[in-house]
mmCIF file of C-alpha atoms in Angstrom:
data_model
loop_
_atom_site.group_PDB
_atom_site.id
_atom_site.type_symbol
_atom_site.label_atom_id
_atom_site.label_comp_id
_atom_site.label_asym_id
_atom_site.label_seq_id
_atom_site.Cartn_x
_atom_site.Cartn_y
_atom_site.Cartn_z
ATOM 1 C CA UNK F 1 15.820 2.232 -8.042
ATOM 2 C CA UNK F 2 14.207 1.402 -4.725
ATOM 3 C CA UNK F 3 13.716 4.560 -2.711
ATOM 4 C CA UNK F 4 12.291 2.745 0.324
ATOM 5 C CA UNK F 5 14.159 -0.308 1.520
ATOM 6 C CA UNK F 6 13.301 -2.915 4.088
ATOM 7 C CA UNK F 7 16.446 -4.976 4.141
ATOM 8 C CA UNK F 8 15.166 -7.765 6.364
ATOM 9 C CA UNK F 9 12.689 -9.943 4.480
ATOM 10 C CA UNK F 10 11.751 -11.773 7.663
ATOM 11 C CA UNK F 11 11.989 -11.547 11.442
ATOM 12 C CA UNK F 12 11.154 -14.076 14.149
ATOM 13 C CA UNK F 13 10.462 -12.982 17.730
ATOM 14 C CA UNK F 14 9.280 -14.655 20.921
ATOM 15 C CA UNK F 15 5.903 -13.641 22.304
ATOM 16 C CA UNK F 16 6.225 -10.890 24.894
ATOM 17 C CA UNK F 17 9.538 -9.607 23.519
ATOM 18 C CA UNK F 18 10.166 -6.522 21.420
ATOM 19 C CA UNK F 19 9.902 -6.621 17.614
ATOM 20 C CA UNK F 20 11.960 -4.030 15.743
ATOM 21 C CA UNK F 21 11.297 -3.570 12.038
ATOM 22 C CA UNK F 22 13.608 -1.310 10.072
ATOM 23 C CA UNK F 23 13.179 0.862 7.012
ATOM 24 C CA UNK F 24 15.655 3.038 5.108
ATOM 25 C CA UNK F 25 14.915 5.630 2.466
ATOM 26 C CA UNK F 26 17.023 7.500 -0.050
ATOM 27 C CA UNK F 27 14.868 10.475 -1.067
ATOM 28 C CA UNK F 28 15.469 13.412 1.274
ATOM 29 C CA UNK F 29 12.227 14.999 0.011
ATOM 30 C CA UNK F 30 10.143 12.360 1.791
ATOM 31 C CA UNK F 31 8.456 13.986 4.760
ATOM 32 C CA UNK F 32 5.725 11.596 5.782
ATOM 33 C CA UNK F 33 6.084 7.935 6.611
ATOM 34 C CA UNK F 34 3.586 5.191 7.264
ATOM 35 C CA UNK F 35 3.597 1.601 8.419
ATOM 36 C CA UNK F 36 1.047 -0.874 7.157
ATOM 37 C CA UNK F 37 0.374 -4.409 8.286
ATOM 38 C CA UNK F 38 -0.796 -7.133 5.917
ATOM 39 C CA UNK F 39 -2.255 -10.545 6.639
ATOM 40 C CA UNK F 40 -2.346 -13.204 3.880
ATOM 41 C CA UNK F 41 -5.191 -12.784 1.374
ATOM 42 C CA UNK F 42 -6.063 -9.355 2.793
ATOM 43 C CA UNK F 43 -5.168 -5.816 1.845
ATOM 44 C CA UNK F 44 -2.657 -3.721 3.807
ATOM 45 C CA UNK F 45 -4.050 -2.055 6.933
ATOM 46 C CA UNK F 46 -2.758 1.264 8.207
ATOM 47 C CA UNK F 47 -0.909 0.950 11.500
ATOM 48 C CA UNK F 48 0.913 4.161 12.422
ATOM 49 C CA UNK F 49 2.509 7.172 10.749
ATOM 50 C CA UNK F 50 5.043 9.879 11.468
ATOM 51 C CA UNK F 51 5.718 13.294 10.029
ATOM 52 C CA UNK F 52 9.282 14.440 9.470
ATOM 53 C CA UNK F 53 8.823 17.205 12.048
ATOM 54 C CA UNK F 54 8.735 14.526 14.731
ATOM 55 C CA UNK F 55 11.193 11.832 15.730
ATOM 56 C CA UNK F 56 8.782 9.569 17.575
ATOM 57 C CA UNK F 57 5.132 8.642 17.451
ATOM 58 C CA UNK F 58 3.486 6.168 19.798
ATOM 59 C CA UNK F 59 0.164 4.343 19.642
ATOM 60 C CA UNK F 60 -0.356 1.670 22.245
ATOM 61 C CA UNK F 61 2.124 -1.146 21.709
ATOM 62 C CA UNK F 62 3.410 0.445 18.483
ATOM 63 C CA UNK F 63 6.061 3.159 18.314
ATOM 64 C CA UNK F 64 7.698 4.550 15.216
ATOM 65 C CA UNK F 65 11.070 6.292 15.436
ATOM 66 C CA UNK F 66 12.435 8.541 12.712
ATOM 67 C CA UNK F 67 16.105 9.450 12.276
ATOM 68 C CA UNK F 68 16.144 11.979 9.448
ATOM 69 C CA UNK F 69 19.905 12.410 9.323
ATOM 70 C CA UNK F 70 20.299 8.672 8.820
ATOM 71 C CA UNK F 71 17.208 8.459 6.589
ATOM 72 C CA UNK F 72 16.036 5.607 8.760
ATOM 73 C CA UNK F 73 12.856 4.711 10.570
ATOM 74 C CA UNK F 74 11.910 1.803 12.744
ATOM 75 C CA UNK F 75 8.734 0.291 14.109
ATOM 76 C CA UNK F 76 8.826 -1.121 17.624
ATOM 77 C CA UNK F 77 6.158 -3.502 18.855
ATOM 78 C CA UNK F 78 6.162 -4.114 22.606
ATOM 79 C CA UNK F 79 5.131 -6.616 23.784
ATOM 80 C CA UNK F 80 4.848 -8.710 20.640
ATOM 81 C CA UNK F 81 1.813 -10.975 20.358
ATOM 82 C CA UNK F 82 1.146 -13.946 18.053
ATOM 83 C CA UNK F 83 -1.595 -11.898 16.334
ATOM 84 C CA UNK F 84 1.106 -9.448 15.234
ATOM 85 C CA UNK F 85 2.442 -12.095 12.831
ATOM 86 C CA UNK F 86 2.037 -10.460 9.423
ATOM 87 C CA UNK F 87 3.964 -8.656 6.708
ATOM 88 C CA UNK F 88 4.834 -5.065 7.642
ATOM 89 C CA UNK F 89 5.267 -2.485 4.902
ATOM 90 C CA UNK F 90 7.006 0.838 5.246
ATOM 91 C CA UNK F 91 5.815 3.599 2.902
ATOM 92 C CA UNK F 92 6.908 7.192 2.316
ATOM 93 C CA UNK F 93 5.699 10.227 0.439
ATOM 94 C CA UNK F 94 6.769 13.711 -0.541
ATOM 95 C CA UNK F 95 3.965 15.922 0.764
ATOM 96 C CA UNK F 96 5.057 18.806 -1.424
ATOM 97 C CA UNK F 97 4.770 16.943 -4.688
ATOM 98 C CA UNK F 98 1.342 18.397 -5.470
ATOM 99 C CA UNK F 99 -1.038 15.884 -6.935
ATOM 100 C CA UNK F 100 1.773 13.398 -7.384
ATOM 101 C CA UNK F 101 1.955 12.620 -3.674
ATOM 102 C CA UNK F 102 2.092 8.928 -4.317
ATOM 103 C CA UNK F 103 3.212 6.516 -1.658
ATOM 104 C CA UNK F 104 6.499 4.732 -2.298
ATOM 105 C CA UNK F 105 6.516 1.306 -0.673
ATOM 106 C CA UNK F 106 9.169 -1.013 0.685
ATOM 107 C CA UNK F 107 9.082 -4.720 -0.084
ATOM 108 C CA UNK F 108 7.883 -5.641 3.400
ATOM 109 C CA UNK F 109 9.206 -7.623 6.357
ATOM 110 C CA UNK F 110 7.443 -10.808 7.381
ATOM 111 C CA UNK F 111 7.175 -10.925 11.175
ATOM 112 C CA UNK F 112 6.561 -14.211 12.978
ATOM 113 C CA UNK F 113 5.772 -14.001 16.688
ATOM 114 C CA UNK F 114 6.199 -17.394 18.298
ATOM 115 C CA UNK F 115 4.109 -18.383 21.350
ATOM 116 C CA UNK P 1 -20.197 -3.593 5.628
ATOM 117 C CA UNK P 2 -16.751 -3.853 4.039
ATOM 118 C CA UNK P 3 -15.114 -0.440 3.649
ATOM 119 C CA UNK P 4 -13.311 -1.073 0.339
ATOM 120 C CA UNK P 5 -14.587 -4.020 -1.653
ATOM 121 C CA UNK P 6 -13.184 -5.427 -4.868
ATOM 122 C CA UNK P 7 -14.703 -7.977 -7.209
ATOM 123 C CA UNK P 8 -13.804 -10.550 -8.217
ATOM 124 C CA UNK P 9 -11.406 -11.832 -5.570
ATOM 125 C CA UNK P 10 -9.892 -14.317 -8.029
ATOM 126 C CA UNK P 11 -9.715 -14.044 -11.806
ATOM 127 C CA UNK P 12 -8.223 -16.751 -14.011
ATOM 128 C CA UNK P 13 -8.313 -16.115 -17.738
ATOM 129 C CA UNK P 14 -6.563 -16.735 -21.028
ATOM 130 C CA UNK P 15 -3.975 -14.522 -22.627
ATOM 131 C CA UNK P 16 -5.537 -12.046 -25.047
ATOM 132 C CA UNK P 17 -8.839 -11.727 -23.187
ATOM 133 C CA UNK P 18 -10.328 -8.488 -21.856
ATOM 134 C CA UNK P 19 -11.370 -8.312 -18.202
ATOM 135 C CA UNK P 20 -12.606 -5.797 -15.638
ATOM 136 C CA UNK P 21 -12.098 -5.478 -11.902
ATOM 137 C CA UNK P 22 -14.554 -3.429 -9.862
ATOM 138 C CA UNK P 23 -13.949 -1.448 -6.702
ATOM 139 C CA UNK P 24 -16.346 0.320 -4.387
ATOM 140 C CA UNK P 25 -15.765 2.192 -1.142
ATOM 141 C CA UNK P 26 -18.372 3.210 1.425
ATOM 142 C CA UNK P 27 -16.090 5.427 3.506
ATOM 143 C CA UNK P 28 -17.146 8.651 1.834
ATOM 144 C CA UNK P 29 -13.591 9.207 0.568
ATOM 145 C CA UNK P 30 -12.920 11.397 -2.454
ATOM 146 C CA UNK P 31 -9.733 9.719 -3.694
ATOM 147 C CA UNK P 32 -9.275 6.185 -4.999
ATOM 148 C CA UNK P 33 -6.277 4.223 -6.203
ATOM 149 C CA UNK P 34 -5.250 1.109 -8.088
ATOM 150 C CA UNK P 35 -2.070 -0.693 -7.081
ATOM 151 C CA UNK P 36 -0.319 -3.702 -8.593
ATOM 152 C CA UNK P 37 1.622 -6.128 -6.413
ATOM 153 C CA UNK P 38 3.866 -8.273 -8.561
ATOM 154 C CA UNK P 39 5.492 -11.629 -7.875
ATOM 155 C CA UNK P 40 8.308 -9.915 -5.995
ATOM 156 C CA UNK P 41 5.679 -8.449 -3.622
ATOM 157 C CA UNK P 42 6.495 -4.939 -4.816
ATOM 158 C CA UNK P 43 3.453 -2.683 -4.336
ATOM 159 C CA UNK P 44 3.328 -0.031 -7.044
ATOM 160 C CA UNK P 45 0.702 2.593 -7.746
ATOM 161 C CA UNK P 46 -0.919 2.566 -11.168
ATOM 162 C CA UNK P 47 -3.643 5.210 -11.054
ATOM 163 C CA UNK P 48 -5.334 7.606 -8.688
ATOM 164 C CA UNK P 49 -8.597 9.508 -9.032
ATOM 165 C CA UNK P 50 -9.746 12.458 -6.965
ATOM 166 C CA UNK P 51 -13.405 13.394 -7.292
ATOM 167 C CA UNK P 52 -13.607 11.343 -10.505
ATOM 168 C CA UNK P 53 -10.590 13.129 -12.006
ATOM 169 C CA UNK P 54 -7.419 11.258 -12.902
ATOM 170 C CA UNK P 55 -4.545 12.709 -10.865
ATOM 171 C CA UNK P 56 -1.896 9.980 -10.954
ATOM 172 C CA UNK P 57 -1.181 7.987 -14.071
ATOM 173 C CA UNK P 58 2.009 6.013 -13.752
ATOM 174 C CA UNK P 59 3.861 4.349 -16.588
ATOM 175 C CA UNK P 60 1.242 1.718 -17.274
ATOM 176 C CA UNK P 61 0.479 0.164 -20.684
ATOM 177 C CA UNK P 62 -2.547 1.785 -22.276
ATOM 178 C CA UNK P 63 -4.197 -1.638 -22.250
ATOM 179 C CA UNK P 64 -5.114 -0.646 -18.689
ATOM 180 C CA UNK P 65 -7.972 1.837 -18.512
ATOM 181 C CA UNK P 66 -9.428 3.030 -15.226
ATOM 182 C CA UNK P 67 -12.931 4.446 -15.005
ATOM 183 C CA UNK P 68 -14.500 6.315 -12.132
ATOM 184 C CA UNK P 69 -18.258 6.740 -12.626
ATOM 185 C CA UNK P 70 -18.541 8.435 -9.217
ATOM 186 C CA UNK P 71 -16.434 9.106 -6.127
ATOM 187 C CA UNK P 72 -17.308 5.758 -4.575
ATOM 188 C CA UNK P 73 -16.293 3.594 -7.537
ATOM 189 C CA UNK P 74 -13.096 3.008 -9.470
ATOM 190 C CA UNK P 75 -13.045 0.188 -11.983
ATOM 191 C CA UNK P 76 -10.090 -1.170 -13.923
ATOM 192 C CA UNK P 77 -10.472 -2.575 -17.415
ATOM 193 C CA UNK P 78 -7.616 -4.512 -18.980
ATOM 194 C CA UNK P 79 -7.495 -5.274 -22.702
ATOM 195 C CA UNK P 80 -5.504 -8.020 -24.423
ATOM 196 C CA UNK P 81 -4.234 -9.590 -21.226
ATOM 197 C CA UNK P 82 -0.600 -10.722 -21.204
ATOM 198 C CA UNK P 83 1.277 -13.196 -19.006
ATOM 199 C CA UNK P 84 3.058 -10.335 -17.247
ATOM 200 C CA UNK P 85 -0.277 -8.965 -16.048
ATOM 201 C CA UNK P 86 -0.514 -11.819 -13.544
ATOM 202 C CA UNK P 87 -0.414 -10.119 -10.147
ATOM 203 C CA UNK P 88 -2.550 -9.044 -7.225
ATOM 204 C CA UNK P 89 -4.375 -5.782 -7.878
ATOM 205 C CA UNK P 90 -5.365 -3.699 -4.869
ATOM 206 C CA UNK P 91 -7.876 -0.888 -4.773
ATOM 207 C CA UNK P 92 -7.556 1.750 -2.049
ATOM 208 C CA UNK P 93 -9.234 4.970 -0.995
ATOM 209 C CA UNK P 94 -8.406 7.964 1.150
ATOM 210 C CA UNK P 95 -9.843 11.329 2.056
ATOM 211 C CA UNK P 96 -8.004 14.077 0.224
ATOM 212 C CA UNK P 97 -5.441 13.574 -2.514
ATOM 213 C CA UNK P 98 -2.982 15.961 -0.903
ATOM 214 C CA UNK P 99 -3.661 15.271 2.751
ATOM 215 C CA UNK P 100 -1.788 12.810 4.908
ATOM 216 C CA UNK P 101 -4.847 10.702 5.599
ATOM 217 C CA UNK P 102 -3.952 7.005 5.345
ATOM 218 C CA UNK P 103 -5.195 4.863 2.497
ATOM 219 C CA UNK P 104 -7.671 2.052 3.127
ATOM 220 C CA UNK P 105 -7.238 -1.052 1.007
ATOM 221 C CA UNK P 106 -9.476 -3.719 -0.398
ATOM 222 C CA UNK P 107 -8.478 -7.368 -0.096
ATOM 223 C CA UNK P 108 -7.096 -7.582 -3.607
ATOM 224 C CA UNK P 109 -7.958 -9.327 -6.869
ATOM 225 C CA UNK P 110 -5.654 -12.191 -7.774
ATOM 226 C CA UNK P 111 -5.324 -12.218 -11.556
ATOM 227 C CA UNK P 112 -3.772 -15.262 -13.199
ATOM 228 C CA UNK P 113 -3.171 -15.378 -16.941
ATOM 229 C CA UNK P 114 -2.923 -18.813 -18.531
#
């Protein structure tokens, strides 16, 4: 039972355009969401996060939008650069789960930004 | 000065052997984790330690035994390796088990069972 879903395994975008990566979740108790970026043969690297009390968080070229009623979040990258080519993971947690605040991960979306 | 370092990076061994993977972090974090990423690229937590105490212990065969000698180290020992143990194992750390501080990952240990 996958509680965090990234339904697009891959996405290809032209350099300079917008990349939109989507993530859906099923557990309404999730209240904190993170995006990680992963290059081949490396570990995931934290990119940006959002709390459920917000609907948008921006950091430079990266913006995360949260739609709680739809249980959906998206990561926007503008403008996209070739160095953004990587696998992007969405992760979620229930902050009220005490010590069991484990992150639940999506399967990732592989983004290719073409020059 | 790698923040989270795992050794070895690659591990190829025979079924039935016992092996260990080591992890060290120099970020001063108090919480460490072991994740398994299987062939379907699904990243799943196995264990978490906070200040050397086990706080998350997922449904993992007891052939897997984590050990945290201090806050900066979390090792993973695996007994009687099986084919299904082939995966990439990631170590991570964060500050605070119940805070929203992001986790920092090592580069993974690629375990292949022959």
